[in-house]
Coordinates of C-alpha atoms in Angstrom, one line a residue:
X1 CA -85.1 83.6 149.6
X2 CA -85.6 80.0 150.1
X3 CA -83.7 77.8 152.4
X4 CA -82.2 74.8 150.8
X5 CA -82.3 72.8 153.9
X6 CA -86.0 73.0 154.3
X7 CA -87.9 69.8 153.7
X8 CA -89.6 69.2 150.3
X9 CA -93.4 69.2 150.3
X10 CA -95.2 66.0 149.2
X11 CA -98.8 66.1 147.7
X12 CA -100.8 63.0 148.7
X13 CA -103.6 61.6 146.6
X14 CA -106.6 61.4 149.0
X15 CA -108.6 59.2 146.5
X16 CA -106.3 56.7 144.8
X17 CA -107.4 54.3 142.0
X18 CA -107.9 50.7 143.3
X19 CA -104.8 48.8 142.5
X20 CA -106.4 45.4 142.3
X21 CA -108.7 46.2 139.4
X22 CA -106.0 47.7 137.1
X23 CA -103.6 44.7 137.4
X24 CA -106.3 42.1 136.6
X25 CA -107.1 43.8 133.2
X26 CA -103.6 43.8 132.1
X27 CA -103.2 40.2 133.1
X28 CA -106.2 39.2 131.0
X29 CA -105.0 40.9 128.0
X30 CA -101.5 39.4 128.4
X31 CA -103.1 36.0 128.8
X32 CA -105.2 36.4 125.7
X33 CA -102.2 37.7 123.7
X34 CA -100.1 34.8 125.0
X35 CA -102.8 32.3 124.0
X36 CA -103.1 33.8 120.6
X37 CA -99.4 33.7 120.2
X38 CA -99.3 30.1 121.3
X39 CA -102.1 29.1 119.0
X40 CA -100.4 31.0 116.2
X41 CA -97.1 29.3 116.7
X42 CA -98.8 25.9 117.1
X43 CA -100.9 26.6 113.9
X44 CA -97.8 27.7 111.9
X45 CA -95.9 24.7 113.1
X46 CA -98.9 22.5 112.2
X47 CA -99.2 24.1 108.8
X48 CA -95.5 23.7 108.3
X49 CA -95.7 20.0 109.3
X50 CA -98.7 19.5 107.0
X51 CA -97.0 21.3 104.1
X52 CA -93.8 19.2 104.6
X53 CA -95.8 16.1 104.8
X54 CA -97.6 17.0 101.6
X55 CA -94.3 17.8 99.9
X56 CA -92.8 14.5 101.0
X57 CA -95.9 12.7 99.8
X58 CA -95.8 14.5 96.5
X59 CA -92.1 14.0 96.1
X60 CA -92.5 10.3 96.8
X61 CA -95.4 10.0 94.4
X62 CA -93.4 12.0 91.8
X63 CA -90.5 9.6 92.2
X64 CA -92.9 6.7 91.6
X65 CA -94.2 8.6 88.5
X66 CA -90.7 8.8 87.2
X67 CA -90.2 5.1 87.6
X68 CA -93.3 4.4 85.5
X69 CA -92.4 7.1 83.0
X70 CA -95.6 9.1 83.8
X71 CA -94.1 12.5 83.0
X72 CA -97.2 14.6 83.3
X73 CA -97.9 13.2 86.7
X74 CA -94.3 13.7 87.6
X75 CA -94.4 17.4 86.6
X76 CA -97.6 17.9 88.7
X77 CA -96.4 16.1 91.7
X78 CA -92.9 17.6 91.8
X79 CA -94.4 21.0 91.3
X80 CA -96.6 20.3 94.3
X81 CA -93.4 19.5 96.2
X82 CA -91.7 22.7 95.1
X83 CA -88.9 23.8 97.4
X84 CA -88.5 20.3 98.8
X85 CA -85.1 18.7 98.0
X86 CA -84.6 18.8 94.2
X87 CA -88.3 18.8 93.4
X88 CA -88.0 21.9 91.2
X89 CA -85.2 20.3 89.2
X90 CA -87.1 17.1 88.8
X91 CA -90.2 19.0 87.6
X92 CA -88.1 20.7 85.0
X93 CA -86.5 17.5 83.8
X94 CA -89.9 15.8 83.6
X95 CA -91.2 18.7 81.6
X96 CA -88.2 18.4 79.2
X97 CA -89.0 14.7 78.8
X98 CA -92.5 15.6 77.8
X99 CA -91.2 18.1 75.3
X100 CA -88.7 15.7 73.8
X101 CA -91.2 12.8 73.7
X102 CA -93.8 15.0 71.9
X103 CA -91.1 16.3 69.5
X104 CA -89.9 12.8 68.6
X105 CA -93.4 11.6 68.2
X106 CA -94.1 14.3 65.6
X107 CA -90.8 13.5 63.9
X108 CA -91.7 9.7 63.8
X109 CA -95.1 10.4 62.3
X110 CA -93.6 12.6 59.7
X111 CA -90.9 10.1 58.7
X112 CA -93.5 7.3 58.7
X113 CA -95.8 9.2 56.4
X114 CA -92.8 9.9 54.1
X115 CA -91.8 6.2 54.1
X116 CA -88.5 6.9 55.8
X117 CA -88.9 4.0 58.1
X118 CA -85.3 3.8 59.5
X119 CA -85.5 7.4 60.6
X120 CA -89.0 6.8 62.0
X121 CA -87.8 3.8 64.0
X122 CA -84.9 5.9 65.4
X123 CA -87.4 8.4 66.8
X124 CA -89.7 5.7 68.0
X125 CA -86.8 4.0 69.9
X126 CA -86.0 7.4 71.5
X127 CA -89.7 7.6 72.6
X128 CA -89.6 4.1 73.9
X129 CA -86.6 5.1 76.1
X130 CA -88.5 8.1 77.4
X131 CA -91.9 6.5 77.8
X132 CA -92.6 2.9 76.8
X133 CA -96.0 2.4 75.2
X134 CA -96.7 6.1 74.5
X135 CA -99.8 6.5 72.4
X136 CA -99.6 4.1 69.4
X137 CA -95.7 3.9 69.4
X138 CA -95.9 0.1 69.9
X139 CA -97.9 -0.3 66.6
X140 CA -95.6 2.2 64.9
X141 CA -92.5 0.4 66.1
X142 CA -93.8 -2.9 64.8
X143 CA -94.6 -1.4 61.4
X144 CA -91.3 0.4 61.2
X145 CA -89.2 -2.6 62.2
X146 CA -91.0 -4.8 59.7
X147 CA -90.1 -2.2 57.0
X148 CA -86.5 -1.8 58.1
X149 CA -86.0 -5.5 58.4
X150 CA -87.2 -5.9 54.9
X151 CA -84.9 -3.1 53.6
X152 CA -81.8 -4.3 55.5
X153 CA -82.2 -8.0 55.9
X154 CA -84.3 -9.3 52.9
X155 CA -82.6 -12.4 51.6
X156 CA -80.1 -12.5 54.5
X157 CA -79.4 -15.5 56.6
X158 CA -78.4 -15.0 60.2
X159 CA -77.2 -17.3 63.0
X160 CA -79.5 -16.8 66.0
X161 CA -78.2 -19.1 68.8
X162 CA -80.8 -17.8 71.3
X163 CA -83.8 -18.2 69.1
X164 CA -86.2 -21.1 69.5
X165 CA -85.0 -23.3 68.0
X166 CA -81.4 -22.0 67.7
X167 CA -79.8 -22.1 64.3
X168 CA -79.7 -20.4 60.9
X169 CA -82.6 -18.3 59.9
X170 CA -83.6 -16.9 56.5
X171 CA -85.3 -13.5 56.4
X172 CA -87.9 -13.4 53.7
X173 CA -91.3 -11.9 52.9
X174 CA -92.8 -13.6 56.1
X175 CA -90.0 -12.7 58.4
X176 CA -87.5 -15.1 60.0
X177 CA -87.8 -18.7 58.9
X178 CA -85.7 -21.4 60.5
X179 CA -83.5 -23.5 58.2
X180 CA -84.5 -27.1 59.0
X181 CA -82.2 -29.1 61.3
X182 CA -79.7 -26.2 61.7
X183 CA -78.3 -25.5 65.2
X184 CA -76.2 -22.9 67.0
X185 CA -73.0 -24.4 65.3
X186 CA -74.4 -24.4 61.7
X187 CA -73.0 -22.2 59.0
X188 CA -73.7 -21.4 55.4
X189 CA -71.6 -23.3 52.8
X190 CA -72.7 -21.9 49.5
X191 CA -73.9 -18.8 47.7
X192 CA -74.5 -20.6 44.4
X193 CA -76.2 -18.8 41.5
X194 CA -79.3 -21.0 41.9
X195 CA -82.0 -20.8 44.5
X196 CA -80.5 -23.7 46.4
X197 CA -78.8 -23.3 49.7
X198 CA -76.4 -25.6 51.5
X199 CA -75.5 -25.5 55.2
X200 CA -74.2 -28.0 57.8
X201 CA -76.3 -29.7 60.5
X202 CA -75.6 -32.1 63.3
X203 CA -75.8 -35.8 62.7
X204 CA -77.4 -38.2 65.2
X205 CA -75.8 -37.9 68.6
X206 CA -73.4 -35.1 67.6
X207 CA -72.1 -32.9 70.4
X208 CA -69.5 -30.2 70.2
X209 CA -66.0 -31.1 71.4
X210 CA -64.5 -29.5 74.4
X211 CA -62.3 -27.4 72.1
X212 CA -65.2 -26.5 69.8
X213 CA -65.2 -22.9 68.7
X214 CA -68.0 -20.5 69.5
X215 CA -71.2 -20.8 67.5
X216 CA -70.7 -19.8 63.9
X217 CA -66.9 -20.2 63.9
X218 CA -64.8 -22.9 62.3
X219 CA -61.1 -23.5 63.1
X220 CA -60.5 -26.9 61.5
X221 CA -62.4 -29.6 59.8
X222 CA -62.1 -32.1 62.8
X223 CA -64.9 -30.1 64.4
X224 CA -67.1 -31.2 61.6
X225 CA -66.9 -34.9 62.4
X226 CA -70.5 -36.1 62.7
X227 CA -72.0 -33.2 60.8
X228 CA -73.3 -33.3 57.2
X229 CA -74.5 -30.8 54.6
X230 CA -78.1 -30.1 53.9
X231 CA -79.5 -28.9 50.6
X232 CA -82.7 -26.9 50.5
X233 CA -84.6 -24.7 48.2
X234 CA -85.4 -21.0 48.9
X235 CA -87.6 -19.5 50.0
X236 CA -90.1 -22.2 51.1
X237 CA -87.6 -25.0 52.1
X238 CA -90.0 -27.6 50.7
X239 CA -87.2 -29.8 49.4
X240 CA -84.5 -30.5 52.0
X241 CA -82.1 -33.4 51.4
X242 CA -78.7 -34.4 52.8
X243 CA -75.5 -34.5 50.7
X244 CA -73.0 -37.3 51.0
X245 CA -69.9 -35.1 51.5
X246 CA -67.5 -36.0 54.3
X247 CA -66.8 -32.7 56.0
X248 CA -64.4 -34.3 58.6
X249 CA -61.7 -35.1 56.0
X250 CA -59.3 -32.2 56.0
X251 CA -58.3 -32.6 52.4
X252 CA -61.8 -33.2 51.2
X253 CA -64.1 -30.1 51.2
X254 CA -66.8 -28.4 49.1
X255 CA -65.0 -26.6 46.5
X256 CA -67.4 -25.0 44.0
X257 CA -71.2 -25.0 43.9
X258 CA -73.1 -25.0 40.6
X259 CA -76.8 -25.0 39.8
X260 CA -76.7 -28.8 39.4
X261 CA -74.3 -30.0 42.1
X262 CA -71.2 -29.6 44.2
X263 CA -67.5 -30.1 43.2
X264 CA -65.2 -31.7 45.8
X265 CA -61.5 -31.8 45.6
X266 CA -59.4 -34.4 47.3
X267 CA -55.7 -33.5 47.6
X268 CA -53.8 -36.7 48.0
X269 CA -50.3 -35.1 47.8
X270 CA -48.2 -32.9 45.6
X271 CA -46.3 -34.2 42.7
X272 CA -42.5 -33.8 43.0
X273 CA -41.1 -31.4 40.4
X274 CA -44.6 -30.5 39.3
X275 CA -44.6 -27.7 36.8
X276 CA -47.4 -26.3 34.6
X277 CA -47.4 -23.8 31.7
X278 CA -51.0 -22.8 32.6
X279 CA -51.1 -19.9 34.9
X280 CA -54.7 -19.9 36.2
X281 CA -56.2 -23.3 36.9
X282 CA -58.7 -24.8 39.2
X283 CA -57.0 -28.1 39.8
X284 CA -54.0 -29.9 38.6
X285 CA -55.2 -33.5 38.3
X286 CA -51.7 -34.8 39.1
X287 CA -52.5 -33.7 42.7
X288 CA -55.5 -36.0 43.0
X289 CA -59.0 -36.6 41.8
X290 CA -61.9 -34.2 41.6
X291 CA -65.4 -35.4 42.6
X292 CA -68.8 -34.2 41.7
X293 CA -72.1 -34.9 43.5
X294 CA -75.3 -33.8 41.7
X295 CA -78.0 -32.4 43.8
X296 CA -80.4 -35.0 42.4
X297 CA -78.5 -38.0 43.6
X298 CA -76.3 -39.1 46.5
X299 CA -73.8 -40.8 44.2
X300 CA -70.5 -39.1 43.6
X301 CA -68.6 -39.2 40.3
X302 CA -64.8 -39.0 40.4
X303 CA -62.7 -37.4 37.7
X304 CA -59.5 -39.5 37.8
X305 CA -56.2 -38.4 36.4
X306 CA -56.1 -39.3 32.7
X307 CA -53.4 -41.1 30.9
X308 CA -51.7 -37.9 30.0
X309 CA -50.0 -36.8 33.3
X310 CA -49.8 -33.1 32.4
X311 CA -53.5 -32.3 32.8
X312 CA -55.5 -29.6 34.6
X313 CA -59.0 -28.4 35.1
X314 CA -59.0 -24.7 34.2
X315 CA -62.7 -23.8 34.8
X316 CA -66.0 -25.2 36.0
X317 CA -69.4 -24.5 34.4
X318 CA -71.5 -22.5 37.0
X319 CA -74.8 -24.0 35.8
X320 CA -74.0 -27.6 35.0
X321 CA -71.5 -30.5 35.6
X322 CA -69.3 -29.4 32.7
X323 CA -65.7 -28.2 32.9
X324 CA -62.8 -27.1 30.7
X325 CA -59.9 -29.5 30.7
X326 CA -56.4 -28.7 29.4
X327 CA -53.3 -30.9 28.7
X328 CA -49.9 -30.0 27.3
X329 CA -46.7 -31.6 26.0
X330 CA -43.3 -30.4 24.8
X331 CA -42.5 -28.1 27.7
X332 CA -39.1 -27.9 29.3
X333 CA -38.4 -29.6 32.7
X334 CA -39.1 -26.3 34.5
X335 CA -42.5 -25.9 32.7
X336 CA -41.4 -23.3 30.2
X337 CA -43.1 -23.2 26.8
X338 CA -41.0 -23.9 23.7
X339 CA -41.7 -23.9 20.0
X340 CA -42.6 -27.6 20.4
X341 CA -45.2 -27.1 23.1
X342 CA -48.7 -28.1 22.3
X343 CA -51.5 -27.1 24.6
X344 CA -55.0 -28.5 24.1
X345 CA -58.3 -27.3 25.6
X346 CA -61.3 -29.7 25.9
X347 CA -65.0 -29.3 26.8
X348 CA -65.8 -32.1 29.1
X349 CA -68.5 -33.1 31.6
X350 CA -69.8 -35.8 33.8
X351 CA -71.2 -38.5 31.6
X352 CA -70.4 -36.5 28.5
X353 CA -67.9 -37.0 25.7
X354 CA -64.7 -35.0 26.1
X355 CA -64.4 -32.8 23.0
X356 CA -61.3 -30.9 21.7
X357 CA -62.2 -27.3 21.2
X358 CA -58.9 -25.5 20.7
X359 CA -55.2 -26.3 20.2
X360 CA -52.3 -23.9 20.5
X361 CA -48.8 -24.7 19.2
X362 CA -45.8 -22.9 20.7
X363 CA -47.7 -21.4 23.5
X364 CA -50.1 -22.1 26.4
X365 CA -53.0 -20.6 28.4
X366 CA -53.0 -17.8 31.0
X367 CA -56.6 -18.6 31.9
X368 CA -59.9 -19.9 30.6
X369 CA -63.4 -19.2 31.8
X370 CA -66.9 -20.3 31.0
X371 CA -69.7 -17.7 30.5
X372 CA -72.5 -17.5 33.1
X373 CA -74.9 -19.2 30.7
X374 CA -72.5 -21.9 29.8
X375 CA -72.5 -21.1 26.1
X376 CA -69.0 -19.5 25.5
X377 CA -65.5 -19.6 26.9
X378 CA -62.9 -16.8 27.2
X379 CA -59.4 -18.1 26.7
X380 CA -56.3 -15.9 27.3
X381 CA -53.3 -17.4 25.5
X382 CA -49.6 -16.5 25.4
X383 CA -47.0 -17.3 22.8
X384 CA -43.3 -16.3 23.6
X385 CA -41.7 -14.3 20.8
X386 CA -38.3 -13.7 22.4
X387 CA -36.7 -13.7 25.9
X388 CA -38.4 -10.4 26.8
X389 CA -41.8 -10.4 25.0
X390 CA -44.7 -12.6 24.3
X391 CA -47.9 -12.3 22.2
X392 CA -51.1 -12.5 24.3
X393 CA -54.5 -13.0 22.7
X394 CA -58.0 -13.1 24.1
X395 CA -60.1 -15.6 22.3
X396 CA -63.9 -16.2 22.4
X397 CA -64.8 -19.9 21.9
X398 CA -68.3 -21.1 21.1
X399 CA -68.7 -24.2 23.3
X400 CA -71.5 -25.4 21.0
X401 CA -69.2 -25.4 18.1
X402 CA -71.5 -23.2 16.0
X403 CA -68.9 -20.4 15.4
X404 CA -65.2 -20.3 14.8
X405 CA -62.9 -19.0 17.5
X406 CA -62.9 -15.2 17.5
X407 CA -59.9 -13.1 18.5
X408 CA -61.2 -10.2 20.7
X409 CA -57.8 -8.5 21.0
X410 CA -54.0 -9.1 21.2
X411 CA -51.1 -7.3 22.8
X412 CA -47.3 -7.6 23.0
X413 CA -46.5 -8.2 26.6
X414 CA -43.3 -7.6 28.4
X415 CA -41.9 -10.6 30.3
X416 CA -38.8 -9.0 31.8
X417 CA -38.1 -9.1 35.6
X418 CA -39.6 -5.6 35.9
X419 CA -43.1 -7.1 35.6
X420 CA -43.0 -10.3 37.7
X421 CA -46.1 -9.7 39.7
X422 CA -48.8 -9.8 37.0
X423 CA -48.7 -12.2 34.1
X424 CA -51.6 -11.1 32.0
X425 CA -51.2 -7.8 30.2
X426 CA -54.6 -8.6 28.8
X427 CA -57.6 -9.9 30.8
X428 CA -61.3 -10.2 30.3
X429 CA -64.5 -11.4 32.1
X430 CA -68.1 -12.0 31.2
X431 CA -70.4 -9.3 32.6
X432 CA -73.1 -11.1 34.7
X433 CA -75.5 -8.2 35.5
X434 CA -76.3 -4.6 35.0
X435 CA -76.7 -2.6 31.8
X436 CA -74.1 -4.6 30.0
X437 CA -75.2 -8.1 31.1
X438 CA -74.0 -10.8 28.8
X439 CA -71.2 -8.7 27.2
X440 CA -67.5 -8.9 27.9
X441 CA -65.2 -6.4 29.7
X442 CA -61.7 -6.3 28.3
X443 CA -58.7 -4.8 30.1
X444 CA -55.5 -4.2 28.0
X445 CA -52.4 -2.9 29.7
X446 CA -49.5 -1.0 28.1
X447 CA -46.9 1.1 29.8
X448 CA -48.5 3.9 31.9
X449 CA -52.1 3.2 31.0
X450 CA -55.0 0.7 30.9
X451 CA -57.7 0.6 28.2
X452 CA -61.0 -0.8 29.3
X453 CA -63.6 -1.8 26.7
X454 CA -67.1 -3.4 26.8
X455 CA -67.6 -5.6 23.7
X456 CA -70.3 -7.8 22.4
X457 CA -69.7 -11.6 22.6
X458 CA -71.6 -12.4 19.4
X459 CA -71.0 -9.6 16.9
X460 CA -68.0 -7.4 16.2
X461 CA -68.2 -3.7 16.1
X462 CA -67.5 -0.5 18.0
X463 CA -67.1 -1.0 21.7
X464 CA -70.0 0.0 24.0
X465 CA -67.5 1.5 26.4
X466 CA -63.9 2.6 25.7
X467 CA -62.0 4.1 28.7
X468 CA -58.4 5.0 29.3
X469 CA -57.1 4.8 32.9
X470 CA -53.6 6.3 33.5
X471 CA -51.5 4.2 35.8
X472 CA -47.8 3.5 36.5
X473 CA -48.5 0.0 37.6
X474 CA -50.6 -3.0 36.6
X475 CA -54.1 -3.3 38.1
X476 CA -56.1 -6.4 39.2
X477 CA -59.6 -5.5 38.0
X478 CA -62.9 -6.9 39.2
X479 CA -66.6 -6.3 38.5
X480 CA -68.8 -5.8 41.5
X481 CA -72.6 -5.4 41.9
X482 CA -73.9 -2.2 40.3
X483 CA -77.5 -1.5 39.3
X484 CA -79.7 -1.6 36.2
X485 CA -78.2 1.6 34.9
X486 CA -74.6 1.5 36.1
X487 CA -71.8 -1.0 36.3
X488 CA -69.1 -0.9 39.0
X489 CA -65.5 -1.9 38.1
X490 CA -62.8 -1.9 40.8
X491 CA -59.0 -2.3 40.6
X492 CA -56.1 -2.6 43.0
X493 CA -52.7 -1.5 41.7
X494 CA -50.0 -4.2 41.8
X495 CA -46.9 -2.1 42.6
X496 CA -43.4 -3.5 42.0
X497 CA -42.2 -1.4 45.0
X498 CA -42.5 -3.3 48.2
X499 CA -43.5 -2.5 50.9
X500 CA -45.7 0.5 50.6
X501 CA -47.9 2.1 53.4
X502 CA -50.8 2.3 51.0
X503 CA -51.9 1.0 47.6
X504 CA -54.2 2.9 45.2
X505 CA -57.7 1.7 44.6
X506 CA -59.5 2.6 41.4
X507 CA -63.3 2.6 41.2
X508 CA -65.1 3.2 37.9
X509 CA -68.9 3.7 37.6
X510 CA -69.9 3.1 34.0
X511 CA -73.4 4.2 32.9
X512 CA -75.6 2.5 30.3
X513 CA -74.7 5.3 27.8
X514 CA -71.0 4.4 28.0
X515 CA -70.0 7.4 30.1
X516 CA -67.8 6.8 33.1
X517 CA -66.8 8.4 36.4
X518 CA -63.5 7.4 37.9
X519 CA -62.0 8.0 41.4
X520 CA -58.7 7.1 43.0
X521 CA -58.7 6.1 46.7
X522 CA -56.2 4.1 48.8
X523 CA -56.0 0.9 50.7
X524 CA -53.6 0.2 53.5
X525 CA -50.8 -2.3 52.6
X526 CA -51.6 -5.7 54.0
X527 CA -55.3 -5.2 53.2
X528 CA -57.2 -6.5 50.2
X529 CA -60.4 -5.4 48.6
X530 CA -63.1 -7.6 50.0
X531 CA -66.3 -6.5 48.2
X532 CA -68.1 -3.5 46.9
X533 CA -71.4 -2.3 45.5
X534 CA -73.4 0.7 44.4
X535 CA -76.4 1.7 46.4
X536 CA -78.3 4.8 45.5
X537 CA -75.8 7.6 44.9
X538 CA -73.0 6.0 46.9
X539 CA -70.2 3.5 46.6
X540 CA -69.7 1.2 49.5
X541 CA -66.9 -1.2 49.8
X542 CA -65.0 -3.3 52.4
X543 CA -61.3 -4.2 52.9
X544 CA -59.9 -7.1 54.9
X545 CA -56.6 -7.6 56.6
X546 CA -56.1 -11.3 57.1
X547 CA -54.3 -12.5 60.2
X548 CA -52.6 -15.9 60.4
X549 CA -54.1 -18.6 62.6
X550 CA -55.2 -17.3 66.0
X551 CA -54.4 -13.8 65.0
X552 CA -56.8 -10.9 64.7
X553 CA -58.4 -10.2 61.3
X554 CA -60.0 -6.8 60.6
X555 CA -62.6 -5.9 58.0
X556 CA -63.4 -2.3 57.4
X557 CA -66.4 -0.9 55.5
X558 CA -66.4 2.5 53.7
X559 CA -69.0 4.7 52.2
X560 CA -68.3 7.3 49.5
X561 CA -70.6 9.5 47.4
X562 CA -70.3 9.0 43.7
X563 CA -70.7 12.8 43.1
X564 CA -67.2 13.2 44.7
X565 CA -65.5 10.9 42.2
X566 CA -62.4 12.4 40.6
X567 CA -61.7 14.9 43.3
X568 CA -58.1 14.8 44.5
X569 CA -57.4 14.1 48.2
X570 CA -60.8 12.6 48.9
X571 CA -61.1 10.0 51.7
X572 CA -64.0 7.7 52.3
X573 CA -65.9 7.6 55.6
X574 CA -65.3 4.5 57.7
X575 CA -68.8 3.2 58.3
X576 CA -67.9 0.1 60.2
X577 CA -65.0 -1.9 61.5
X578 CA -65.0 -5.5 62.6
X579 CA -62.0 -7.3 64.3
X580 CA -62.1 -10.9 65.2
X581 CA -60.0 -14.0 65.4
X582 CA -59.1 -15.6 62.1
X583 CA -61.2 -18.8 61.8
X584 CA -60.7 -20.5 58.5
X585 CA -63.0 -19.5 55.7
X586 CA -65.6 -17.8 57.8
X587 CA -64.1 -14.4 58.3
X588 CA -62.6 -14.2 54.9
X589 CA -65.8 -15.1 53.0
X590 CA -68.5 -14.0 55.3
X591 CA -68.8 -11.6 58.2
X592 CA -71.1 -10.0 60.6
X593 CA -72.4 -7.4 58.1
X594 CA -74.4 -7.3 55.0
X595 CA -74.8 -4.8 52.2
X596 CA -78.5 -4.5 51.7
X597 CA -80.0 -2.8 48.7
X598 CA -81.2 0.1 50.9
X599 CA -79.7 -0.3 54.4
X600 CA -76.4 -1.6 55.8
X601 CA -76.8 -4.3 58.4
X602 CA -74.1 -5.2 60.9
X603 CA -73.6 -6.8 64.3
X604 CA -71.9 -5.2 67.3
X605 CA -71.4 -7.6 70.1
X606 CA -74.6 -9.5 69.6
X607 CA -76.8 -6.6 68.6
X608 CA -78.1 -6.5 65.0
X609 CA -78.1 -2.9 63.6
X610 CA -79.4 -1.3 60.5
X611 CA -77.7 1.8 59.2
X612 CA -78.3 4.3 56.4
X613 CA -75.3 4.3 54.1
X614 CA -74.6 8.0 54.7
X615 CA -74.5 7.3 58.4
X616 CA -77.4 9.6 59.4
X617 CA -79.5 6.9 61.0
X618 CA -78.4 3.8 63.0
X619 CA -81.0 1.7 64.8
X620 CA -81.0 -1.6 66.8
X621 CA -83.2 -4.3 65.3
X622 CA -82.5 -7.4 67.5
X623 CA -80.3 -8.8 70.2
X624 CA -78.4 -12.2 70.2
X625 CA -77.5 -12.6 66.6
X626 CA -74.0 -14.0 65.8
X627 CA -73.4 -14.1 62.1
X628 CA -74.9 -12.6 58.9
X629 CA -74.7 -14.3 55.5
X630 CA -75.9 -12.4 52.4
X631 CA -77.8 -14.8 50.1
X632 CA -79.6 -12.7 47.5
X633 CA -77.8 -10.0 45.5
X634 CA -74.5 -11.0 47.1
X635 CA -72.1 -8.1 47.6
X636 CA -69.3 -10.2 46.3
X637 CA -67.1 -10.1 43.3
X638 CA -69.2 -10.7 40.2
X639 CA -66.2 -11.5 38.1
X640 CA -62.5 -10.8 38.1
X641 CA -60.6 -10.1 34.9
X642 CA -58.1 -13.0 34.3

């Protein structure tokens, strides 16, 4: 049995391992391991530093590639900087730029090959925003712009105040051509039926007054002191002469332009108690003389008031210096026609004999108009039958005297107070263009309907067109530009109810075979129909709301497909709206848009745009253009029925 208190035995190693040798080996290994660890850490840190430096360098070079729109380099460089900042995002965005650029280039090439230059230009402009000068886009853009300019601007005159030299420019076959002597304040004065063009230019030493309007605007004639009108021939401007019209006289202004000269009216004051039985007249000679200046001479001829005080010019010949002159006698003091009234119509002209062509007893004239070729005159007469009715007749007169007067139609018109807004129950106009050029459009009103007919001016017979238009009110009809196969007729209802939020508009497209399509749209009260035309398969038209002096005036342009004519509840698409300060005749007769035969041109700010009429394509053509004037194929009324 062991004793727990006995000491424990200890075995001693008599040949121990040398301690010094074992400790040195471990120390060597630890040193090597430490060095390897140190070198690894230093290597990793160096690799990290080199990597970050490369990323920073690639990112910086990628940013530079973005600035120069080198998207392929940007993708490569940002990919090389992957993980650094937003390099991955930048690489993806650069790749999307490449994809969109390539896609738009294919689209542009396809549209260019198809001849759709506006759409091609739109894609090219997108490419230019992505990468300027990509492949042959500069050549394609120049070609597309040339084509689009031709489609939208051919025959248009623009005010380009920042051009060199500044002034009016005509866009023709050779591009922009400066109108001689025009400046940044010039404007177009005429859209005559001839190839001649008139515009104002500064005289020697002229400078704008401190209160002068902006370039292209006119507020009053005092701003025109020191300026004069230039006459030039389109399109080569080889013959440019000055006219002797005094533009600074407020009551003396260009009034009507013909192929041979300009008519000027000088209002010297109204005649007290002045009354006239003629409803539509150009000038009552009791108000002052009318002057004519031929384009071939600086001399002005004055038509002075004749011996008979009751005299008026009722129409001017668009191609010569001739005019229709009327006089009357036997009216009551308030100008009413009696059974004793005699109204005479004369064919007159500068330097020509005044010749009596028609006399009406017991009646007078609603209107008279000369045909575009100067051969005939349409005369609308009225003869009272009782206190509530009158007989209205539409006569065709041969101004050469080779044929007797011909009655085209007659109607019994109501003259009660229920119809105060529109005198002529019968109206007519010569058709100046389209499939019925040279013929006559007649509009005959009876209660609740209009009858529109196209008749020949030489021979009698069945009408070429015979249309019934239901309506509760009278309509003011006009003819607007159509095309070779279709005529466009527009009408604004003249309601006796006042005011109304809207007024109906009637548009009729009449084909060469006599068939017609009619639609009823609306116009806001306070607006008037400005102009209209047919382009392709669409109707485009504009309305204008005139403000008084210094107030805002708004013009709106609408587009409407002909295939939707006759569908109830249809509303046109507002293609463009222009609002500006009323400035005399400028904004009411011209504007910053133009109805081209293929494209619609307009100005926003000072940028010139071209737009497809269906609105699918809109492109910028040029900067710093102030005004547009349509010179050829004017989208203006071709004739109003009166």
